[in-house]
GROMACS .gro file of C-alpha atoms in nm:
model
   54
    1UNK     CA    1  -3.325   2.878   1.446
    2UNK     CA    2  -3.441   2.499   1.529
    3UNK     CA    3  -3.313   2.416   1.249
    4UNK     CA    4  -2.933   2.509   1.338
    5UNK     CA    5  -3.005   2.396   1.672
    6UNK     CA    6  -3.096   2.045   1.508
    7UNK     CA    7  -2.813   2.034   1.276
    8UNK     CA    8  -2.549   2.073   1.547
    9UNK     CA    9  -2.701   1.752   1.685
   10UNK     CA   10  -2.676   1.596   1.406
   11UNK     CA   11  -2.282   1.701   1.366
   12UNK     CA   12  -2.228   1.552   1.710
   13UNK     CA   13  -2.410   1.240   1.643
   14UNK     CA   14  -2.211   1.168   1.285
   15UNK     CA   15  -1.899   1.214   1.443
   16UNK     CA   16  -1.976   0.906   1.587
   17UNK     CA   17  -2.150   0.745   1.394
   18UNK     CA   18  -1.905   0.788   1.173
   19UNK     CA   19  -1.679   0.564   1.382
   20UNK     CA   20  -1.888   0.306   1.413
   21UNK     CA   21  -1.922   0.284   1.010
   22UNK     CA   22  -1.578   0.247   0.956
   23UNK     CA   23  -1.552   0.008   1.235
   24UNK     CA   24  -1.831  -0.203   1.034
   25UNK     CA   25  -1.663  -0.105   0.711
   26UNK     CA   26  -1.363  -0.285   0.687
   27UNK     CA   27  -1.448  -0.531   0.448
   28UNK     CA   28  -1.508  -0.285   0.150
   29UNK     CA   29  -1.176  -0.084   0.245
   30UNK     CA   30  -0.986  -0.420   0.224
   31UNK     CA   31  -1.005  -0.443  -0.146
   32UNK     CA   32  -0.895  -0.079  -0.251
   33UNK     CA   33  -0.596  -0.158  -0.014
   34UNK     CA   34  -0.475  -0.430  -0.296
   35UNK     CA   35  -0.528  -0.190  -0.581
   36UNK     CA   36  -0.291   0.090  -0.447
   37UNK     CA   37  -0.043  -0.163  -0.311
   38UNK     CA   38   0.007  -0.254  -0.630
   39UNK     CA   39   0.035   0.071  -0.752
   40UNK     CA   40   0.272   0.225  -0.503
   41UNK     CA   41   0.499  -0.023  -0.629
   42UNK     CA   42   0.524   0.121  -0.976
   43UNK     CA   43   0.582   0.502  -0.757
   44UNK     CA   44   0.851   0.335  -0.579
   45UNK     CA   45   1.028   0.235  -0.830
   46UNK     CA   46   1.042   0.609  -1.001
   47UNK     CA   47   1.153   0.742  -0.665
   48UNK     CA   48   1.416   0.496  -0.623
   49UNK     CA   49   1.570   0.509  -0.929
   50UNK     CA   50   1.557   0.912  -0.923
   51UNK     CA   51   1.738   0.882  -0.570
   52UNK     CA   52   1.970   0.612  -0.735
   53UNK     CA   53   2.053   0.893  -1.015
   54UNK     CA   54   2.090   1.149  -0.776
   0.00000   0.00000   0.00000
């Protein structure tokens, strides 16, 4: 039973930690931002031209 008792600790504490990682984090989620701007792009452009066609 500790052990469960421990665990929902620990889910209460990650949570927030959690938070504060992506707080800290922004750096490395700045450069997969580029990579799918460029590729919604190419999506928009099959959207667009289906809702053109339609």
């Amino acid at each position: 039973v500790p052990p469960a008792g421990e665990q929902g600790a620990f889910d209460a504490q990650e949570p927030q930690d959690d938070h504060d990682d992506r707080a800290a984090d922004p750096a490395p989620r700045v450069p997969p931002q580029p990579h799918q701007g460029r590729a919604p792009p190419r999506r928009r452009r099959v959207p667009q031209r289906h809702l053109q066609a339609v």
